Short mmCIF file of C-alpha atoms and ligand atoms in Angstrom, two decimals:
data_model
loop_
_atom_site.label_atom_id
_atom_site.label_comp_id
_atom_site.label_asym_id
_atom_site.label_seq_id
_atom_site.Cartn_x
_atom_site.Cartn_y
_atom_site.Cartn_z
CA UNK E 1379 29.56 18.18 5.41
CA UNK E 1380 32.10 15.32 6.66
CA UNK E 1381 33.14 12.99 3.73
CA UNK E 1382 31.66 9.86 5.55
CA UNK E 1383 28.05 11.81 4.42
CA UNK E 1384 28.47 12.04 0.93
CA UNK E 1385 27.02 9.41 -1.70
CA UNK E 1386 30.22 7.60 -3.06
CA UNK E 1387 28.39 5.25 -5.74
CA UNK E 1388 24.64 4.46 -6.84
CA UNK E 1389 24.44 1.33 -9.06
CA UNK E 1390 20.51 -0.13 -10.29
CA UNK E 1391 20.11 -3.55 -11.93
CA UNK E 1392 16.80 -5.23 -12.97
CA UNK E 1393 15.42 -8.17 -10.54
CA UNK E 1394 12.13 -10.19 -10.15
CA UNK E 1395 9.03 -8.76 -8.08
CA UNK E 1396 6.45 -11.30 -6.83
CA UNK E 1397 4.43 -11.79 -9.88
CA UNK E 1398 7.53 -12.51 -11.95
CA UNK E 1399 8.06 -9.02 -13.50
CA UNK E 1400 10.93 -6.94 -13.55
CA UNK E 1401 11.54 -3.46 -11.24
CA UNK E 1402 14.51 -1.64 -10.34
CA UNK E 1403 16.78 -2.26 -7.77
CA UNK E 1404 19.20 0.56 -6.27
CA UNK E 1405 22.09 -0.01 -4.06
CA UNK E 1406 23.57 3.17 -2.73
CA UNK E 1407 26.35 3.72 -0.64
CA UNK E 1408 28.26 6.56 1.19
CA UNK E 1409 31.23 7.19 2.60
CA UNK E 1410 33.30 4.01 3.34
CA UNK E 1411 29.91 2.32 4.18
CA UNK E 1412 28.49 -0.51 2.73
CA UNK E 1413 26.15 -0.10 0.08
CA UNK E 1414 22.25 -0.14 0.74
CA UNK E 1415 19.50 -1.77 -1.05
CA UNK E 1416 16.14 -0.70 -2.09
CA UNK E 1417 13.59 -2.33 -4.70
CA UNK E 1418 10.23 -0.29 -6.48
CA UNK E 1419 7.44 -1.84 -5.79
CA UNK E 1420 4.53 -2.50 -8.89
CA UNK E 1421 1.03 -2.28 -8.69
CA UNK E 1422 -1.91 -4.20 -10.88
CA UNK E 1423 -4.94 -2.42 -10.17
CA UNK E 1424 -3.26 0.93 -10.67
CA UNK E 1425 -4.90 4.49 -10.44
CA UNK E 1426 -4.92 6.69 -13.74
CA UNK E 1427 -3.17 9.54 -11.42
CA UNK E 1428 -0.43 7.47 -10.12
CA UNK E 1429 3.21 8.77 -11.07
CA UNK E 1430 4.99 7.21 -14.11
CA UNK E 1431 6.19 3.05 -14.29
CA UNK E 1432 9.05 3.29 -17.01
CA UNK E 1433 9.13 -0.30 -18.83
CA UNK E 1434 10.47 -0.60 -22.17
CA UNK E 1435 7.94 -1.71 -24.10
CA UNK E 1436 10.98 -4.37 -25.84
CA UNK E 1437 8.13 -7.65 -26.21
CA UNK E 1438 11.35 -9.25 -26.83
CA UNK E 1439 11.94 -9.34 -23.17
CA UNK E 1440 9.71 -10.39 -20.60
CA UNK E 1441 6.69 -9.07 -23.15
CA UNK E 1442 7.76 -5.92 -23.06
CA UNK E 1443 7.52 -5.12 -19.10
CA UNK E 1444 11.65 -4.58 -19.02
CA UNK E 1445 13.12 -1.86 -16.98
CA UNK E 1446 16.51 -2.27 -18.50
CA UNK E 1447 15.40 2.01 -19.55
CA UNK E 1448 14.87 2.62 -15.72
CA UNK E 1449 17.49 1.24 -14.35
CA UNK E 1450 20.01 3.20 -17.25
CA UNK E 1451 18.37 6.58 -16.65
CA UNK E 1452 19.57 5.66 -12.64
CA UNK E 1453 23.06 4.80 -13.74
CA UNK E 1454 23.40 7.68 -16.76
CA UNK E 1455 21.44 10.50 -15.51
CA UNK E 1456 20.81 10.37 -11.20
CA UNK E 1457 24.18 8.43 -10.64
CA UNK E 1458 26.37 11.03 -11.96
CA UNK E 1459 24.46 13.90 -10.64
CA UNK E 1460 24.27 12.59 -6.87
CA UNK E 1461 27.10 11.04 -6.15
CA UNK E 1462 28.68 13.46 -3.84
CA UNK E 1463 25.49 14.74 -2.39
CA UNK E 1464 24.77 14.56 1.38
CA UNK E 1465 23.15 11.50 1.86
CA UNK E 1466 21.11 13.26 4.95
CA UNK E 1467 19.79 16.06 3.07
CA UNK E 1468 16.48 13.89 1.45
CA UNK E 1469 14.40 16.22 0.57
CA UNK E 1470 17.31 18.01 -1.69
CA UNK E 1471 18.11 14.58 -3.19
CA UNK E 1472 14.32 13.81 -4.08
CA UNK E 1473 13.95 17.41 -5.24
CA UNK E 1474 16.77 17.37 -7.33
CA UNK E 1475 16.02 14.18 -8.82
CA UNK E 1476 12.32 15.49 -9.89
CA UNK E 1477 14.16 18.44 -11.61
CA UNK E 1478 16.20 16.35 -13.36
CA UNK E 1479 13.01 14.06 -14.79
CA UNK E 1480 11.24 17.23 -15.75
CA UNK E 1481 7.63 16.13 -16.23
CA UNK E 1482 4.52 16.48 -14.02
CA UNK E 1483 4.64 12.14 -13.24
CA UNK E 1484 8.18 10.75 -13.46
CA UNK E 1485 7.30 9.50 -17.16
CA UNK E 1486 10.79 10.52 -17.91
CA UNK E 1487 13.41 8.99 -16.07
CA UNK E 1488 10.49 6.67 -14.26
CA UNK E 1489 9.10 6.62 -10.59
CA UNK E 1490 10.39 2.78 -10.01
CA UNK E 1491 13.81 4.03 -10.87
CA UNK E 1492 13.55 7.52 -8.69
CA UNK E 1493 11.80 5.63 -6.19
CA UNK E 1494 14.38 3.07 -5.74
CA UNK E 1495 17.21 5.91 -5.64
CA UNK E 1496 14.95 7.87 -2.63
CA UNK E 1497 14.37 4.43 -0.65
CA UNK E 1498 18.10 3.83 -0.71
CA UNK E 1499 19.30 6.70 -0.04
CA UNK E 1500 16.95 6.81 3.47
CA UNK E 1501 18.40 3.17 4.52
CA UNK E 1502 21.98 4.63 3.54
CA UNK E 1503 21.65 7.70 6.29
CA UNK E 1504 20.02 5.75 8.53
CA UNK E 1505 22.83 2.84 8.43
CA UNK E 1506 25.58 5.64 8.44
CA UNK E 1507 23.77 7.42 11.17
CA UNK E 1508 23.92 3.91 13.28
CA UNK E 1509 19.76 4.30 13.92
CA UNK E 1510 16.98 2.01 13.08
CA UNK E 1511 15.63 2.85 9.63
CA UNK E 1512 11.91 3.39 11.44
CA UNK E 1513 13.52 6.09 13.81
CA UNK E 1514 15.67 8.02 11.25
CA UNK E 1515 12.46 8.13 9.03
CA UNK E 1516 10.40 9.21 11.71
CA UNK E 1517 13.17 12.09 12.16
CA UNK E 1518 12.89 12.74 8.61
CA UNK E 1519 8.72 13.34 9.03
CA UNK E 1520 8.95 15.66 12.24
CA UNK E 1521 11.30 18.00 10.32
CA UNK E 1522 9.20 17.93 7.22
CA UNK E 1523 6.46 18.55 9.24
CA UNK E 1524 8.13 21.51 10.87
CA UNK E 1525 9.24 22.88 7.86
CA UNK E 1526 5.71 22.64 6.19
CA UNK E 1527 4.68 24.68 9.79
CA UNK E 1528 2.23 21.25 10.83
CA UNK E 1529 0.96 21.56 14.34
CA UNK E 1530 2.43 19.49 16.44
CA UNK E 1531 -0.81 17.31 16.81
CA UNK E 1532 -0.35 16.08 13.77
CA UNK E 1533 2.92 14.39 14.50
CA UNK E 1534 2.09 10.95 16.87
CA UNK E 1535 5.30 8.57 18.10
CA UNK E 1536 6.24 6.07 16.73
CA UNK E 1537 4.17 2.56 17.19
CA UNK E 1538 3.11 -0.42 15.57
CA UNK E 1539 0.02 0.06 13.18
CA UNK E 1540 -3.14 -1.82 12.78
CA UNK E 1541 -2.27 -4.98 10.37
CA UNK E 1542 -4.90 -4.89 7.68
CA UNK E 1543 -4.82 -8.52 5.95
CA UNK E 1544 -5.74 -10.01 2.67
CA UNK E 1545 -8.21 -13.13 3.31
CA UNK E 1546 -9.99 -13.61 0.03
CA UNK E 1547 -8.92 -11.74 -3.73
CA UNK E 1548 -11.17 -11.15 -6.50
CA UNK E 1549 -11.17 -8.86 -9.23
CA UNK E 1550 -7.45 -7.97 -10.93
CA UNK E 1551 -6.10 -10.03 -8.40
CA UNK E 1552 -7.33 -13.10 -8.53
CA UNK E 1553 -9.04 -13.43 -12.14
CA UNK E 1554 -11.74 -11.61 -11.82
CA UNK E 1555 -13.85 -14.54 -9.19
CA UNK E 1556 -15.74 -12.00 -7.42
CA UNK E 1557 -16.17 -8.01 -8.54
CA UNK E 1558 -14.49 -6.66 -5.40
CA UNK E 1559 -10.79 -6.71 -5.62
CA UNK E 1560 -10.00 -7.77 -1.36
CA UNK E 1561 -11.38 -8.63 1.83
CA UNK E 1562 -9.38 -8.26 4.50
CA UNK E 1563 -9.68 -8.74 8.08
CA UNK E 1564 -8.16 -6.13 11.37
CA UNK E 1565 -7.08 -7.56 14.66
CA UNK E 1566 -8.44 -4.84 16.31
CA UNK E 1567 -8.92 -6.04 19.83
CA UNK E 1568 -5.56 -7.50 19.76
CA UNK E 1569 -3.68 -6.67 22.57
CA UNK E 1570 -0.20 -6.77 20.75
CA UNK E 1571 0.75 -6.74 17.49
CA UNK E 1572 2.38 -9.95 17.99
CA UNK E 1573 -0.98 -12.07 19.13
CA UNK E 1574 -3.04 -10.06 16.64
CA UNK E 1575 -0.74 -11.55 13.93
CA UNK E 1576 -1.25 -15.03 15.74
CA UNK E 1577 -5.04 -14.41 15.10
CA UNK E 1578 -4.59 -13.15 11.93
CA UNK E 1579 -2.78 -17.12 10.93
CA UNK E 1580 -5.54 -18.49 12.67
CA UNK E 1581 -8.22 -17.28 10.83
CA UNK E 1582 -6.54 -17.60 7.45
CA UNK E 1583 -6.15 -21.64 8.37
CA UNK E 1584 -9.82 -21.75 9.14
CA UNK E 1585 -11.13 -19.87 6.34
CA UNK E 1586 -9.36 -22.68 4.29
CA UNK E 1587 -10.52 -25.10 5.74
CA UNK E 1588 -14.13 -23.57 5.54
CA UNK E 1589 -13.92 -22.97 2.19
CA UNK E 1590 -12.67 -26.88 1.26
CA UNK E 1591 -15.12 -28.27 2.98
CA UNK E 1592 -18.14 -26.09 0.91
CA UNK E 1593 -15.98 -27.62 -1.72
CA UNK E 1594 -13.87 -24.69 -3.06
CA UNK E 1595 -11.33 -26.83 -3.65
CA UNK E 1596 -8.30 -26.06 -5.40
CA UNK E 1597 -8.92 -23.10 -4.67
CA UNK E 1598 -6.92 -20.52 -6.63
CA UNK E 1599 -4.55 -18.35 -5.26
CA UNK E 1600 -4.52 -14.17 -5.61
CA UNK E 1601 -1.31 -11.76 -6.21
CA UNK E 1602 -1.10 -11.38 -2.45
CA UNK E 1603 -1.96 -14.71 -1.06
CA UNK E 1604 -5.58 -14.46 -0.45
CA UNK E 1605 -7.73 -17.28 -1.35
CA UNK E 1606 -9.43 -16.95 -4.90
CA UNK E 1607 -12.63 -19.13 -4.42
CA UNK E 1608 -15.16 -18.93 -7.37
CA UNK E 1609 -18.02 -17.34 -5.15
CA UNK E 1610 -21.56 -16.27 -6.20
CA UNK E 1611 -21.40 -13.15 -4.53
CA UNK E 1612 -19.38 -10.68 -2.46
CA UNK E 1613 -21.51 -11.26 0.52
CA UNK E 1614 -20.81 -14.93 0.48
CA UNK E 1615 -16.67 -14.21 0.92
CA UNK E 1616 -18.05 -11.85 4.19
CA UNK E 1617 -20.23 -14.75 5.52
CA UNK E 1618 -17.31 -17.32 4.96
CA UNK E 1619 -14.96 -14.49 6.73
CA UNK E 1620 -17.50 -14.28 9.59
CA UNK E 1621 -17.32 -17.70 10.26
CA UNK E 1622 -13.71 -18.17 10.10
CA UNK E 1623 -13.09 -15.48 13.06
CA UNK E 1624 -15.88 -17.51 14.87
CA UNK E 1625 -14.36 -20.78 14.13
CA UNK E 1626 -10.68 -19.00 15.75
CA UNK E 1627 -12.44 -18.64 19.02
CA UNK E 1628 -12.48 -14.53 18.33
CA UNK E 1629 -15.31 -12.45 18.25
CA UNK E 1630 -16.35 -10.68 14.95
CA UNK E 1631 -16.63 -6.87 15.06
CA UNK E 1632 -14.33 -6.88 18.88
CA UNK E 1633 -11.74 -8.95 18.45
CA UNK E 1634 -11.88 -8.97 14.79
CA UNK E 1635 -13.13 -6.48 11.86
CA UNK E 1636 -13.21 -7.02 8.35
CA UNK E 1637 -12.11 -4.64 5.60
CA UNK E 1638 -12.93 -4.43 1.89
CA UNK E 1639 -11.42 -2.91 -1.32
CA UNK E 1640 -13.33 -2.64 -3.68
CA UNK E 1641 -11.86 -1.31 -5.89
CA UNK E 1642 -14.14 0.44 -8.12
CA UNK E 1643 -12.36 2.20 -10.49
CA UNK E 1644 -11.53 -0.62 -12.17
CA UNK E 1645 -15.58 -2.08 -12.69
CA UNK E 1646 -16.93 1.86 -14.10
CA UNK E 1647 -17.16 2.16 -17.06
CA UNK E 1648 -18.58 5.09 -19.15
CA UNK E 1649 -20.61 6.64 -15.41
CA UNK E 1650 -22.19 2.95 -14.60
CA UNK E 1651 -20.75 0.47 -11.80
CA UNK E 1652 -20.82 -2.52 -14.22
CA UNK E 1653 -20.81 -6.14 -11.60
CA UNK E 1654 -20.11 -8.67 -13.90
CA UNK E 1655 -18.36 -11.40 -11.57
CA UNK E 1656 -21.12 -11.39 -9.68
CA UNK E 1657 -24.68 -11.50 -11.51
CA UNK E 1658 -24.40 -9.15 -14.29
CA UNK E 1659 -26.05 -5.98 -12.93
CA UNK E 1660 -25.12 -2.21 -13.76
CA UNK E 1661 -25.35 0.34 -11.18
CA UNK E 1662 -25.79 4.00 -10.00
CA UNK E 1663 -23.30 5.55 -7.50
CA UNK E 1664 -26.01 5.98 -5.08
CA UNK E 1665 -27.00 2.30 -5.31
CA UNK E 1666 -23.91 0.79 -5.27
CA UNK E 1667 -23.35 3.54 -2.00
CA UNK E 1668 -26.77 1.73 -0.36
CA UNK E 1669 -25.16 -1.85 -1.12
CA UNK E 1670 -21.86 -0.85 0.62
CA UNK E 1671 -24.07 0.45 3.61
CA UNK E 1672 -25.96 -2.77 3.84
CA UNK E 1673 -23.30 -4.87 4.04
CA UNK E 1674 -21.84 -2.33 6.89
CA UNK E 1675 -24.96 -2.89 8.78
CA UNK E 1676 -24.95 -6.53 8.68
CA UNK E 1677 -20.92 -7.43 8.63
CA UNK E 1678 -18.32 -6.10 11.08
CA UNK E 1679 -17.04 -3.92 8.25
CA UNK E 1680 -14.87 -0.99 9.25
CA UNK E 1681 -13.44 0.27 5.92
CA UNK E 1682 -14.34 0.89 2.88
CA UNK E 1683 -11.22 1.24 0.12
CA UNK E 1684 -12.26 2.25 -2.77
CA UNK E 1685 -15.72 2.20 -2.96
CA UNK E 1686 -16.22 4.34 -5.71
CA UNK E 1687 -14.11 5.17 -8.63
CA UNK E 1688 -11.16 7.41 -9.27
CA UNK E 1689 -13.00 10.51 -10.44
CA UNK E 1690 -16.87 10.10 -9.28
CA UNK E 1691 -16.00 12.99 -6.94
CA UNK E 1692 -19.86 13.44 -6.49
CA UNK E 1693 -20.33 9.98 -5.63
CA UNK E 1694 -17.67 9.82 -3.28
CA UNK E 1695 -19.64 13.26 -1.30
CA UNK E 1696 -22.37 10.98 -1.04
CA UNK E 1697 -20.51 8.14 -0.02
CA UNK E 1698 -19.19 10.10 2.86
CA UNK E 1699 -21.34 11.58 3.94
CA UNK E 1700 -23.74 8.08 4.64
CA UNK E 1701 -20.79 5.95 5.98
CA UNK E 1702 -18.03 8.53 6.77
CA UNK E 1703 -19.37 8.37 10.44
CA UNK E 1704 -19.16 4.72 10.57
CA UNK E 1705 -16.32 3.49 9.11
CA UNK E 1706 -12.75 4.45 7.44
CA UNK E 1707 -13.19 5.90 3.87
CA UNK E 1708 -10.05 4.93 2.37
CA UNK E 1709 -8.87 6.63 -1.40
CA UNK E 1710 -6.47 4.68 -3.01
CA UNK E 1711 -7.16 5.16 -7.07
CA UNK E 1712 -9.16 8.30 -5.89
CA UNK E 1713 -5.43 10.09 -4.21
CA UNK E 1714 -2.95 8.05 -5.54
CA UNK E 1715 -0.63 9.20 -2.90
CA UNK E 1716 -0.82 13.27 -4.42
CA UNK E 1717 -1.27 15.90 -2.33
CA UNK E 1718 -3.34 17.75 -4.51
CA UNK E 1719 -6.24 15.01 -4.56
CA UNK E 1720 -5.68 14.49 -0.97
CA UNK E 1721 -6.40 18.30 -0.28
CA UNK E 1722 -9.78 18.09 -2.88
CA UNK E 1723 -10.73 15.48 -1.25
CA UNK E 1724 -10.79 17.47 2.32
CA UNK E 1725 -12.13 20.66 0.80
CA UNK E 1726 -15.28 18.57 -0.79
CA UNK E 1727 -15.69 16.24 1.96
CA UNK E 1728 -14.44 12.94 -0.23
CA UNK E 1729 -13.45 9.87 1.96
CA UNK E 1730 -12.07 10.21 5.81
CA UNK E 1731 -8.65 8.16 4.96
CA UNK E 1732 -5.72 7.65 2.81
CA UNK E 1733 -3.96 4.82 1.17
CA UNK E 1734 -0.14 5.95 1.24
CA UNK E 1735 1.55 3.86 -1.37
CA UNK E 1736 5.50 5.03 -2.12
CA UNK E 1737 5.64 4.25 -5.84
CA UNK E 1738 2.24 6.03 -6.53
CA UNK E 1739 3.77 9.55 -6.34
CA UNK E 1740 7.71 8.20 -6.63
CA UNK E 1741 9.57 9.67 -3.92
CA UNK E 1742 10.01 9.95 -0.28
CA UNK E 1743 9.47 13.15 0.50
CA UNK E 1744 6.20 13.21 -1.08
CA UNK E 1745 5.14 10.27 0.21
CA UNK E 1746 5.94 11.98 3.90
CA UNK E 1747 3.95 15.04 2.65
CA UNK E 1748 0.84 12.94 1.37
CA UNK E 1749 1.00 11.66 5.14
CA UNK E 1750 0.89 14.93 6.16
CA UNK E 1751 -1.94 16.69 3.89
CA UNK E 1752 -4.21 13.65 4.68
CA UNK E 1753 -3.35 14.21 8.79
CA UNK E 1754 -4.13 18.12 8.81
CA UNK E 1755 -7.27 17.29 7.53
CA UNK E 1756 -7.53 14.53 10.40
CA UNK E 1757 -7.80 11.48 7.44
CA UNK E 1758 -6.53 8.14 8.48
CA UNK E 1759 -3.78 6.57 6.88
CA UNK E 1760 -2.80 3.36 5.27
CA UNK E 1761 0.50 2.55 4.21
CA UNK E 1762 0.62 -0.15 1.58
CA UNK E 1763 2.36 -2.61 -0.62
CA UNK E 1764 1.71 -3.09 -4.26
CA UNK E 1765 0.61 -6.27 -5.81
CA UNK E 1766 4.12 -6.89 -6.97
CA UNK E 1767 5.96 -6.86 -3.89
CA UNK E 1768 9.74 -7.81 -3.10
CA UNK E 1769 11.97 -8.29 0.04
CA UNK E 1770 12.12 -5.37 0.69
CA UNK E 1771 10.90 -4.09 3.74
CA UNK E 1772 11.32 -0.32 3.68
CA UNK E 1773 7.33 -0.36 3.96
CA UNK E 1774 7.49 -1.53 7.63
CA UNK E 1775 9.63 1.10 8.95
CA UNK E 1776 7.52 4.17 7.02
CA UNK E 1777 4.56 2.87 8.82
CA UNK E 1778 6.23 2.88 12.09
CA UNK E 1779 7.73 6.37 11.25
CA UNK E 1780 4.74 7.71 10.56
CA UNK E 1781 2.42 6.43 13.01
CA UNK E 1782 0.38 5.43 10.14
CA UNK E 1783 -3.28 3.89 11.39
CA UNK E 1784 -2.88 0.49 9.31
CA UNK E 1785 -0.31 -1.19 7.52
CA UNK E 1786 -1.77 -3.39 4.66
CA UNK E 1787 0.73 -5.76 3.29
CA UNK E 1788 -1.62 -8.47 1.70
CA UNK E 1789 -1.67 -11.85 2.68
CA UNK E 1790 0.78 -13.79 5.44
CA UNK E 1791 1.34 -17.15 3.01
CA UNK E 1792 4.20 -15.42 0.84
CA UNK E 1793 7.75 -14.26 1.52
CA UNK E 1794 7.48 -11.15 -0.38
CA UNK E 1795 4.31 -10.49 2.79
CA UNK E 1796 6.43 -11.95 5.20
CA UNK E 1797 9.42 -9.82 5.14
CA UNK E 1798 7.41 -6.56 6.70
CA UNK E 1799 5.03 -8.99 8.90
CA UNK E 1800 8.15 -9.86 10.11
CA UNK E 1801 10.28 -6.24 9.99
CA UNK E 1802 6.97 -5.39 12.12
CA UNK E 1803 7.79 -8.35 14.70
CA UNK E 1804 11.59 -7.35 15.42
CA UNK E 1805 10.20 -2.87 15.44
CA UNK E 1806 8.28 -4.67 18.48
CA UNK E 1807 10.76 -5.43 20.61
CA UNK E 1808 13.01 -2.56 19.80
CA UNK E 1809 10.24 -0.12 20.52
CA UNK E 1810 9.43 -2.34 24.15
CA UNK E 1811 12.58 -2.29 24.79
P1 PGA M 2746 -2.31 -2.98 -6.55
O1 PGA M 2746 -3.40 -3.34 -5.47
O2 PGA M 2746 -0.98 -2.96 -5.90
O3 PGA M 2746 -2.48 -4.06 -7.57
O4 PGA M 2746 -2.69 -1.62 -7.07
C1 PGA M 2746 -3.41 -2.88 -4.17
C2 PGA M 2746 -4.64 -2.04 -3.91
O5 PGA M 2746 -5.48 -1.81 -4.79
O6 PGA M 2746 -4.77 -1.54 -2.80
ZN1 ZN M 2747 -6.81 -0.46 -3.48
#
């Protein structure tokens, strides 16, 4: 290996995400290059199987949500065992840094600070390689495909997924307003991904004004942007959605489809769906299955995230197999990003797509091979941000890489949004060009 490959220094320091809570930053460099950046992302409405956030607990410091541990197990224990490692070689570096943490979910040396250390390292290749980020990790994904002997079906070129886009929050992300956590809208008969991001603005600026004049005003604000309206019901925040395409001049369920997470894990409690938001009612799997398909048959809804909880297995069968012809199935809580849940959920005929989130299994390399498991068994995927989000951008150029079905960055009111919207804008025109 020439010098100009090897990792020369890895330094990590604490910094802000978008709700105001510290994650890890990494800035690696090789060679004589300048140093790269990368930043963990943090989720709120996190699955019980996702891989290990380190914080230190300290409720001296920002109440004890620090990562001052995190970011010392990157300088003290991956520094000095990487530096001098081939900064090409990523699935070496990501397997040598889960050796090092030892445990089955990253609880030791921590997935934000791993995570940030795998991220890095990608942009450093791909900036000492002279490529675009988007095609070095696509390289990365055909040779880990090869390796893992994937037909070459499963492998697509690189394009420009499907923006999926936070209009109205509820649940952990915007106090708890309405039981379901988003609803999002798809520009699916967009004919770019530039004008379907023009329609997505649009319909955001008349959903607001909707909303004010039915006299939501002041209208809170969620983790991602999304308006937080105080509404009586989750089929109220569809109607207003409905409306709002209408009132953009686009057609509901052609030009425009709406999406929903609702994000169930986080309303069962001991084997009951428990809607408190929203009346106070307590339901079965199989009824709150025949609500989801109601609203399907009266909305332009075309997927489903979350619609049961993280380990109502049974109820997700069910789920599938009454909507799994009709719309995208999407596990979030129920795969956290694992291969192993990914590959139950094929074998028992749970959900029809995955959400593929980097700092739910910690590394890059996994994160290519959740891709993977969920393609083989021809699942859609989602690549998406976290809740706490940064300016960071790494998240455009996976989804490029991958060829990933949607990209679902939240709302497109907030910088920490803005900076992949945007990443997504400029892949465009490289990728016309
Ligand atoms: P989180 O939310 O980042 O707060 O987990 C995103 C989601 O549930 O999809
Ligand atoms: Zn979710």
């Amino acid at each position: 290996m020439t010098s100009h490959l090897r990792i020369r220094s890895i330094r990590a320091r604490e910094v802000l995400d978008s709700r105001g809570r510290p994650t890890v930053e990494v800035e690696l460099a090789c060679g004589d290059g300048e140093p790269q950046r990368a930043i963990a992302p943090s989720g709120a409405s996190t699955g019980a199987a996702e891989a290990c956030e380190l914080r230190d607990g300290d409720p001296r410091r920002y109440d004890g949500l620090g990562v001052q541990r995190a970011v010392e197990n990157v300088q003290r224990v991956l520094a000095p065992a990487l530096v001098g490692f081939d900064v090409c070689d990523q699935a070496g570096l990501d397997a040598r840094m889960i050796e090092l943490d030892a445990t089955p979910n990253k609880s030791r040396l921590g997935a934000n600070a791993i995570l940030a250390v795998s991220l890095a390292c990608a942009k450093a290749a791909a900036s000492v390689r002279k490529r675009p980020l988007f095609e070095y990790l696509h390289e990365l994904f055909v040779q880990q495909a090869r390796a893992a002997g994937a037909a070459n079906k499963v492998l697509e070129t690189p394009h420009i997924p499907l923006p999926m886009t936070n209009l109205i929050s509820g649940g952990l992300h915007a106090g708890g307003n309405l039981d379901f956590q988003d609803f999002l809208v798809m520009p699916e008969g967009a004919p770019s991904y530039a004008v379907g991001l023009e329609w997505i603005v649009r319909v955001y600026r008349r959903l607001g004004r909707l909303l004010d004049e039915a006299g939501y005003e002041g209208r809170l604000v969620g983790d991602e942007g999304g308006y937080g309206p105080r509404l009586s019901e989750q089929r109220a925040a569809l109607e207003f959605i409905v409306r709002a395409i209408e009132a953009a001049g686009l057609q509901p369920g052609s030009d425009m489809t709406i999406a929903l997470d609702v994000a169930a894990t986080h309303f069962y409690e001991s084997g009951a769906y428990r809607l408190t938001a929203t009346r106070h009612r307590q339901l079965t799997a199989d009824e709150l299955t025949s609500e989801l398909s109601v609203l399907v048959d009266e909305f332009p809804v075309r997927s489903i995230e979350d619609g049961l909880s993280e380990d109502d297995w049974r109820g997700w069968q069910g789920l599938t197999e009454r909507l799994g012809d009709r719309v995208w199935l999407v596990g979030d809580d129920l795969f956290a990003t694992q291969v192993s849940r990914i590959e139950r959920g094929i074998a028992e005929g749970c959900a029809n797509s995955a959400l593929i989130k980097l700092n739910q299994v910690g590394t890059l390399t996994e994160t290519l091979a959740a891709v993977l498991a969920a393609r083989r068994g021809g699942y859609a995927c989602i690549v998406s941000a976290r809740s706490g989000e940064t300016e960071d951008d790494f998240l455009a150029d996976l989804a490029v890489a991958t060829a990933a079905d949607s990209i679902k960055i939240g709302s497109i009111v907030r910088s920490e949004r803005l900076a992949k919207y945007n990443r997504l804008l400029r892949i465009a025109e490289q990728l016309e060009a």
